[in-house]
Short mmCIF file of C-alpha atoms and ligand atoms in Angstrom, two decimals:
data_model
loop_
_atom_site.label_atom_id
_atom_site.label_comp_id
_atom_site.label_asym_id
_atom_site.label_seq_id
_atom_site.Cartn_x
_atom_site.Cartn_y
_atom_site.Cartn_z
CA MET A 1 210.20 155.20 162.47
CA SER A 2 212.10 154.18 165.61
CA ARG A 3 210.63 152.47 168.05
CA PHE A 4 211.58 155.42 170.36
CA PHE A 5 209.46 158.14 168.34
CA SER A 6 206.71 159.41 170.75
CA GLU A 7 203.39 158.07 169.55
CA LYS A 8 201.81 161.45 169.77
CA PHE A 9 203.77 162.22 166.49
CA ASN A 10 202.69 159.02 164.74
CA SER A 11 200.32 160.32 162.14
CA LEU A 12 202.26 163.62 161.76
CA ASP A 13 202.55 164.18 157.99
CA PRO A 14 205.70 166.36 157.28
CA TYR A 15 205.69 169.19 154.87
CA VAL A 16 207.27 168.46 151.76
CA PRO A 17 209.60 171.26 150.11
CA GLY A 18 209.75 172.19 146.65
CA GLU A 19 212.32 169.99 144.77
CA GLN A 20 215.82 171.43 144.94
CA PRO A 21 217.80 169.23 142.49
CA ARG A 22 221.28 169.10 142.15
CA ASP A 23 221.66 166.66 139.10
CA MET A 24 221.75 169.57 136.65
CA LYS A 25 221.23 173.13 136.20
CA TYR A 26 217.27 174.29 136.13
CA VAL A 27 215.62 177.30 135.48
CA LYS A 28 213.84 177.08 138.73
CA LEU A 29 210.53 178.41 139.16
CA ASN A 30 209.32 176.19 141.79
CA THR A 31 210.20 177.92 145.08
CA ASN A 32 209.28 181.39 144.81
CA GLU A 33 213.01 182.38 145.18
CA SER A 34 213.82 185.97 143.79
CA PRO A 35 215.64 185.50 140.42
CA TYR A 36 218.15 188.65 141.47
CA PRO A 37 221.09 188.44 144.00
CA PRO A 38 221.08 190.10 147.39
CA SER A 39 221.65 194.01 147.35
CA PRO A 40 225.48 194.82 147.24
CA GLU A 41 225.10 196.02 150.49
CA VAL A 42 224.05 192.56 151.95
CA LEU A 43 226.85 190.98 149.86
CA ALA A 44 229.42 193.08 151.44
CA SER A 45 228.04 192.33 154.83
CA MET A 46 229.52 189.06 154.17
CA SER A 47 233.23 190.14 154.67
CA PRO A 48 235.68 187.82 156.21
CA GLU A 49 235.97 190.41 158.92
CA ASN A 50 232.33 189.60 159.66
CA ALA A 51 233.02 185.93 159.23
CA GLY A 52 235.51 186.25 161.69
CA LYS A 53 232.78 187.28 164.40
CA LEU A 54 231.42 183.81 163.88
CA ARG A 55 233.66 182.57 166.80
CA LEU A 56 230.99 184.25 169.46
CA TYR A 57 227.65 183.47 169.95
CA PRO A 58 225.32 186.23 168.05
CA ASP A 59 223.23 188.74 169.92
CA PRO A 60 220.09 186.66 171.26
CA GLU A 61 218.16 189.68 171.46
CA SER A 62 218.82 190.57 167.94
CA ALA A 63 218.73 194.29 168.78
CA ALA A 64 220.15 196.05 166.12
CA LEU A 65 218.26 193.81 163.44
CA LYS A 66 215.19 194.43 165.38
CA ASP A 67 215.75 198.26 165.26
CA ALA A 68 216.69 198.28 161.68
CA ILE A 69 213.58 196.44 160.91
CA GLY A 70 211.42 198.64 163.15
CA LYS A 71 212.92 201.91 161.49
CA ALA A 72 211.78 200.53 157.97
CA GLU A 73 208.35 199.34 159.52
CA GLY A 74 207.75 202.44 161.69
CA LEU A 75 207.72 200.29 164.78
CA GLY A 76 209.70 200.10 168.28
CA ARG A 77 212.15 197.19 168.78
CA GLU A 78 209.27 195.61 171.21
CA ASN A 79 206.98 195.10 168.36
CA VAL A 80 209.54 193.32 166.29
CA TYR A 81 210.16 189.39 166.83
CA VAL A 82 213.20 188.01 164.58
CA ALA A 83 213.26 184.39 163.66
CA ASN A 84 214.95 181.73 161.41
CA GLY A 85 212.93 182.25 158.68
CA SER A 86 208.92 182.50 158.81
CA ASP A 87 208.46 179.02 159.26
CA ASP A 88 209.82 179.26 162.49
CA ILE A 89 207.64 182.02 163.39
CA LEU A 90 204.46 180.32 162.25
CA ASN A 91 205.31 177.31 164.38
CA PHE A 92 205.97 179.17 167.16
CA ALA A 93 202.70 180.98 166.63
CA PHE A 94 200.65 178.01 166.22
CA MET A 95 202.58 176.76 169.69
CA ALA A 96 201.66 180.10 171.50
CA PHE A 97 198.22 181.37 170.73
CA SER A 98 196.32 178.37 170.20
CA LYS A 99 194.47 176.38 173.33
CA PRO A 100 195.57 172.96 173.98
CA GLY A 101 193.74 170.56 171.60
CA GLY A 102 191.78 173.87 170.08
CA LYS A 103 191.26 174.96 166.66
CA VAL A 104 193.08 176.54 164.02
CA TYR A 105 191.50 178.09 160.85
CA PHE A 106 192.80 178.91 157.70
CA PRO A 107 191.57 178.03 153.80
CA ASP A 108 191.59 174.98 152.33
CA LEU A 109 193.68 175.94 149.52
CA THR A 110 197.00 178.10 151.37
CA TYR A 111 200.60 177.30 152.54
CA GLY A 112 200.88 173.42 152.86
CA PHE A 113 202.91 173.87 155.98
CA TYR A 114 199.84 175.23 158.09
CA PRO A 115 198.14 171.77 158.40
CA VAL A 116 201.50 170.20 159.38
CA PHE A 117 201.71 173.16 162.37
CA ALA A 118 198.38 172.48 163.46
CA ALA A 119 198.96 168.52 163.76
CA LEU A 120 202.65 168.93 165.35
CA HIS A 121 200.82 171.14 168.10
CA GLY A 122 198.14 168.86 168.35
CA LEU A 123 195.33 171.51 166.93
CA GLU A 124 192.19 170.57 164.93
CA ALA A 125 192.75 172.50 161.45
CA VAL A 126 189.55 173.97 160.31
CA GLU A 127 190.00 174.26 156.61
CA ILE A 128 187.78 176.84 155.15
CA PRO A 129 187.05 176.43 151.50
CA VAL A 130 188.07 179.36 149.29
CA LYS A 131 185.41 180.71 146.77
CA GLU A 132 185.34 179.09 143.23
CA ASP A 133 187.53 181.74 141.90
CA PHE A 134 189.94 180.92 144.82
CA SER A 135 188.98 184.20 146.50
CA ILE A 136 188.42 184.41 150.43
CA ASP A 137 185.30 185.38 151.81
CA PRO A 138 186.29 187.32 155.03
CA ALA A 139 182.77 186.57 156.70
CA ASP A 140 183.59 182.74 156.59
CA TYR A 141 186.07 183.58 159.42
CA PHE A 142 184.10 185.80 161.52
CA GLY A 143 183.72 184.81 165.28
CA ALA A 144 186.00 181.72 164.88
CA ASP A 145 187.06 179.65 168.08
CA GLY A 146 190.52 179.76 167.59
CA MET A 147 193.35 181.36 165.91
CA VAL A 148 192.92 182.49 162.38
CA VAL A 149 196.02 182.11 159.98
CA ILE A 150 195.59 184.02 156.30
CA ALA A 151 198.40 184.05 153.77
CA ASN A 152 198.22 187.47 152.12
CA PRO A 153 198.51 187.29 149.09
CA ASN A 154 197.21 183.73 149.53
CA ALA A 155 199.67 180.94 148.11
CA PRO A 156 199.54 179.28 145.84
CA THR A 157 196.76 181.03 143.99
CA GLY A 158 198.23 184.77 144.25
CA ARG A 159 194.94 186.35 145.37
CA ILE A 160 194.73 189.06 147.72
CA LEU A 161 192.34 190.29 150.64
CA GLN A 162 191.86 193.87 150.93
CA LEU A 163 192.83 195.89 154.04
CA ASP A 164 188.92 196.36 154.80
CA ASP A 165 188.54 192.64 154.76
CA ILE A 166 191.31 192.20 156.92
CA ARG A 167 189.76 194.75 159.57
CA LYS A 168 186.29 193.05 159.44
CA ILE A 169 188.32 189.73 160.24
CA LEU A 170 189.96 191.27 163.21
CA GLU A 171 186.83 193.12 164.42
CA ASN A 172 185.11 189.86 164.42
CA ASN A 173 187.82 188.06 166.44
CA ARG A 174 188.56 190.12 169.27
CA ASP A 175 189.61 187.11 171.43
CA ASN A 176 192.01 185.26 168.87
CA VAL A 177 194.88 185.99 167.18
CA VAL A 178 194.85 186.72 163.40
CA LEU A 179 198.18 185.64 161.98
CA ILE A 180 198.33 187.38 158.52
CA ASP A 181 201.26 185.83 156.61
CA GLU A 182 202.75 188.67 154.44
CA ALA A 183 205.47 186.40 152.93
CA TYR A 184 204.49 187.72 149.42
CA VAL A 185 203.40 191.24 150.35
CA ASP A 186 206.06 193.35 148.33
CA PHE A 187 205.15 192.47 144.96
CA GLY A 188 201.68 194.77 144.83
CA ALA A 189 199.30 193.79 148.23
CA GLU A 190 199.02 195.92 150.59
CA SER A 191 200.61 195.42 154.28
CA ALA A 192 198.20 194.93 157.29
CA VAL A 193 200.86 196.24 159.42
CA CYS A 194 199.07 199.77 159.64
CA LEU A 195 196.62 197.93 161.78
CA THR A 196 199.03 196.64 164.31
CA GLY A 197 198.68 199.65 166.49
CA GLU A 198 194.79 199.12 166.52
CA TYR A 199 194.46 195.54 167.25
CA ASP A 200 196.26 193.78 169.74
CA ASN A 201 195.21 190.44 168.09
CA LEU A 202 196.85 191.01 164.89
CA LEU A 203 200.09 189.24 164.11
CA VAL A 204 201.87 190.14 160.67
CA CYS A 205 204.80 187.42 159.65
CA ARG A 206 207.08 188.67 156.81
CA THR A 207 210.49 187.02 155.40
CA TYR A 208 213.51 187.90 153.86
CA SER A 209 213.39 184.60 151.48
CA LYS A 210 211.21 186.30 148.64
CA SER A 211 211.50 189.92 148.12
CA ARG A 212 214.83 190.38 149.77
CA SER A 213 216.38 187.43 147.92
CA MET A 214 217.91 185.82 151.07
CA ALA A 215 216.17 182.49 151.20
CA GLY A 216 219.51 180.76 152.01
CA ALA A 217 220.21 182.97 154.82
CA ARG A 218 216.66 181.92 156.70
CA LEU A 219 215.43 185.28 158.00
CA GLY A 220 211.62 185.91 158.99
CA TYR A 221 210.14 188.65 161.11
CA ALA A 222 206.81 189.52 162.97
CA LEU A 223 205.20 192.34 163.49
CA GLY A 224 202.80 193.16 166.38
CA ASP A 225 201.53 194.27 169.58
CA LYS A 226 204.36 194.07 172.45
CA ALA A 227 202.78 191.55 174.26
CA LEU A 228 202.37 189.30 171.31
CA ILE A 229 206.11 189.78 170.62
CA ALA A 230 206.83 189.11 174.23
CA ASP A 231 205.04 185.69 173.83
CA LEU A 232 206.98 184.74 170.84
CA GLU A 233 210.27 185.52 172.93
CA THR A 234 209.14 183.60 175.69
CA LEU A 235 209.06 180.37 173.63
CA LYS A 236 212.35 181.52 171.83
CA PHE A 237 214.00 181.50 175.25
CA SER A 238 212.49 178.40 176.06
CA THR A 239 213.82 176.50 172.91
CA ASN A 240 216.78 178.28 170.96
CA PRO A 241 217.87 181.81 172.04
CA TYR A 242 220.64 181.94 169.58
CA ASN A 243 218.20 181.62 166.54
CA ILE A 244 219.69 183.70 164.21
CA ASN A 245 223.39 183.29 163.28
CA ILE A 246 225.94 186.28 163.20
CA LEU A 247 226.06 186.69 159.47
CA THR A 248 222.38 186.46 158.90
CA GLN A 249 221.81 189.28 161.65
CA LEU A 250 224.17 191.83 159.89
CA ALA A 251 222.91 190.59 156.28
CA GLY A 252 219.07 191.14 157.52
CA ILE A 253 220.37 194.77 158.43
CA ALA A 254 222.15 195.73 155.50
CA ALA A 255 219.03 194.44 153.41
CA MET A 256 216.72 196.77 155.18
CA GLU A 257 219.52 199.82 154.35
CA SER A 258 218.66 198.86 150.59
CA GLU A 259 215.26 199.77 150.15
CA GLU A 260 215.66 201.19 146.76
CA TYR A 261 217.42 198.32 145.45
CA TYR A 262 214.63 195.99 146.38
CA ARG A 263 212.07 198.15 145.41
CA ASP A 264 213.19 198.17 141.99
CA ARG A 265 213.75 194.26 141.83
CA CYS A 266 210.36 193.77 143.34
CA LEU A 267 208.71 196.12 140.18
CA ALA A 268 210.80 194.27 138.06
CA ILE A 269 209.39 191.10 138.96
CA GLN A 270 205.74 192.61 139.08
CA ALA A 271 206.25 193.77 135.22
CA THR A 272 207.74 190.21 134.29
CA ARG A 273 204.73 188.81 135.97
CA GLU A 274 202.15 190.66 133.90
CA LYS A 275 204.10 190.21 130.82
CA THR A 276 204.17 186.28 131.40
CA ALA A 277 200.57 186.23 132.41
CA ALA A 278 199.34 188.07 129.05
CA GLU A 279 201.67 185.48 127.01
CA LEU A 280 199.76 182.58 128.80
CA ILE A 281 196.65 183.86 128.34
CA LYS A 282 197.30 184.28 124.58
CA ARG A 283 198.05 180.57 124.59
CA GLY A 284 194.92 179.64 126.17
CA PHE A 285 196.04 179.67 129.85
CA THR A 286 193.60 180.67 132.76
CA VAL A 287 195.94 182.51 134.92
CA ILE A 288 194.71 183.59 138.57
CA PRO A 289 195.13 187.47 139.17
CA SER A 290 198.37 187.44 141.54
CA MET A 291 199.85 189.84 143.64
CA ALA A 292 202.66 187.49 144.36
CA ASN A 293 206.12 186.67 142.66
CA PHE A 294 204.26 183.36 141.11
CA ILE A 295 201.27 183.05 138.95
CA PHE A 296 198.99 180.01 139.34
CA VAL A 297 197.90 178.84 135.78
CA LYS A 298 195.95 176.13 134.02
CA SER A 299 196.34 175.00 130.40
CA ASP A 300 193.00 174.33 128.20
CA ARG A 301 195.18 171.71 126.65
CA ILE A 302 197.54 170.16 128.89
CA SER A 303 196.97 168.59 132.40
CA GLY A 304 198.65 170.38 135.16
CA GLU A 305 200.68 167.17 135.74
CA ASP A 306 201.76 166.77 131.96
CA LEU A 307 202.84 170.46 132.25
CA TYR A 308 205.02 169.64 135.00
CA ARG A 309 206.72 166.85 133.79
CA GLY A 310 207.13 167.72 130.22
CA LEU A 311 208.62 171.21 131.72
CA ARG A 312 211.04 169.07 133.99
CA GLU A 313 212.31 167.01 131.12
CA ARG A 314 212.98 170.44 129.28
CA GLY A 315 215.09 171.64 132.47
CA VAL A 316 212.28 173.86 133.71
CA LEU A 317 210.88 173.37 137.22
CA ILE A 318 207.62 174.72 138.38
CA ARG A 319 205.05 173.47 141.22
CA HIS A 320 202.53 170.89 140.96
CA PHE A 321 200.39 170.08 143.68
CA ASP A 322 198.53 166.68 144.07
CA LYS A 323 195.50 168.21 145.53
CA GLU A 324 191.99 167.18 143.79
CA ARG A 325 190.86 170.73 143.75
CA ILE A 326 193.84 171.86 141.88
CA LYS A 327 195.53 169.64 140.07
CA ASP A 328 194.78 170.93 136.63
CA TYR A 329 197.03 174.04 138.02
CA ASN A 330 200.60 174.58 138.03
CA ARG A 331 202.34 177.36 140.16
CA VAL A 332 204.81 179.17 138.52
CA THR A 333 207.57 181.38 140.23
CA ILE A 334 208.49 184.87 138.27
CA GLY A 335 212.01 184.75 137.23
CA THR A 336 213.95 186.92 135.18
CA ASP A 337 212.57 188.02 131.57
CA GLU A 338 215.29 185.91 130.18
CA GLU A 339 214.11 182.64 132.25
CA MET A 340 210.26 183.34 131.44
CA ASP A 341 210.99 183.51 127.71
CA ILE A 342 212.72 180.06 128.20
CA PHE A 343 209.63 178.83 130.08
CA LEU A 344 207.23 179.93 127.80
CA CYS A 345 209.52 178.62 124.63
CA CYS A 346 209.09 175.09 126.47
CA VAL A 347 205.33 175.65 127.01
CA ASP A 348 204.94 176.42 123.14
CA GLU A 349 207.18 173.26 122.24
CA MET A 350 204.61 171.13 124.59
CA LEU A 351 201.59 172.73 123.47
CA LYS A 352 202.56 171.57 119.68
CA GLY A 353 200.52 168.77 118.96
CA ALA A 354 199.32 168.58 122.64
CA SER A 355 195.55 167.25 123.37
CA LYS A 356 194.09 167.11 126.89
N1 PMP B 1 204.51 181.62 154.08
C1 PMP B 1 204.44 181.52 153.14
C2 PMP B 1 202.83 181.74 152.43
C3 PMP B 1 205.23 180.66 152.19
O1 PMP B 1 204.75 180.45 150.76
C4 PMP B 1 206.43 180.53 152.62
C5 PMP B 1 207.70 179.77 151.63
N2 PMP B 1 207.72 178.95 151.52
C6 PMP B 1 206.55 180.80 154.05
C7 PMP B 1 205.95 181.39 154.74
C8 PMP B 1 208.13 180.44 154.54
O2 PMP B 1 209.30 181.36 154.20
P1 PMP B 1 210.72 181.11 155.06
O3 PMP B 1 210.57 179.86 155.85
O4 PMP B 1 211.65 180.91 154.10
O5 PMP B 1 210.75 182.50 155.57
#
């Protein structure tokens, strides 16, 4: 830290992304990327002709991209906000929708960036314990005095909240923004987007990074009441108006025109998820029911940390969280069938002779 760094950031503990090692080729099951390539339409949008457009600034309104997303979601351009990955949206939402020094509510087991954004914006993070089975009790969020943020499906557990429960949280927080982070919604969960017309306090956040195989493009979007979207635009135009590069805007439009391609890939991932879960259960693992493109698993024979390390040595990366309540668990991203076979093979090798 330099002597110039503002003291208001002294205690900031930055988010640590999943590792992206370059030393060898790994089976990468640690950052919830899609194992499938972007659609042919997205690949075609990366043409030399389009790359030539990099000379110019991109459209700061991202109008064509917003229209494509709006069309797919049945909403108008004014209900869509687009950003450089959904992390960018979360950052702005924490900044925009909390009182100075106020509170923000989220589960104790959830996306590790929420506490970082709370600290960054000087907010008190109220972490509500999830239940023993890692499910969320909606009543815990009724009458909160600050923004509520819930990932649905939740990460790293994969557990979902039903739409009725989200509605109850909205009903009981009329004066707070309720942000539903749907990064993983396309793998079998129900979206809350249909409630945006009814609740002006609902902001739904999505990403192209998972179900649309575009983590490297950095594109996310938020859907909600036009006043909420206008607030996010105000922050964008006060920081970085050209927040999405030209090629990503074009790729984002192309992806919205490839719905069938992505639906099929999401279904394939769900089928692989169920198959992998069944195989792990056969091997004595606890597998939390997941509606995401990952599973949260615990072995009865090997510790979470040993499993993580042993797999890494064998060229398979999974995610282990150094947090007391979940230290026996690992989060395993669903890859292709072939990748999951390699994963299971390595697990078998490690279980041979393992004793906890
Ligand atoms: N929300 C959740 C719950 C996530 O797991 C992630 C991915 N790490 C994000 C948001 C951010 O995704 P991105 O910035 O790639 O859109």
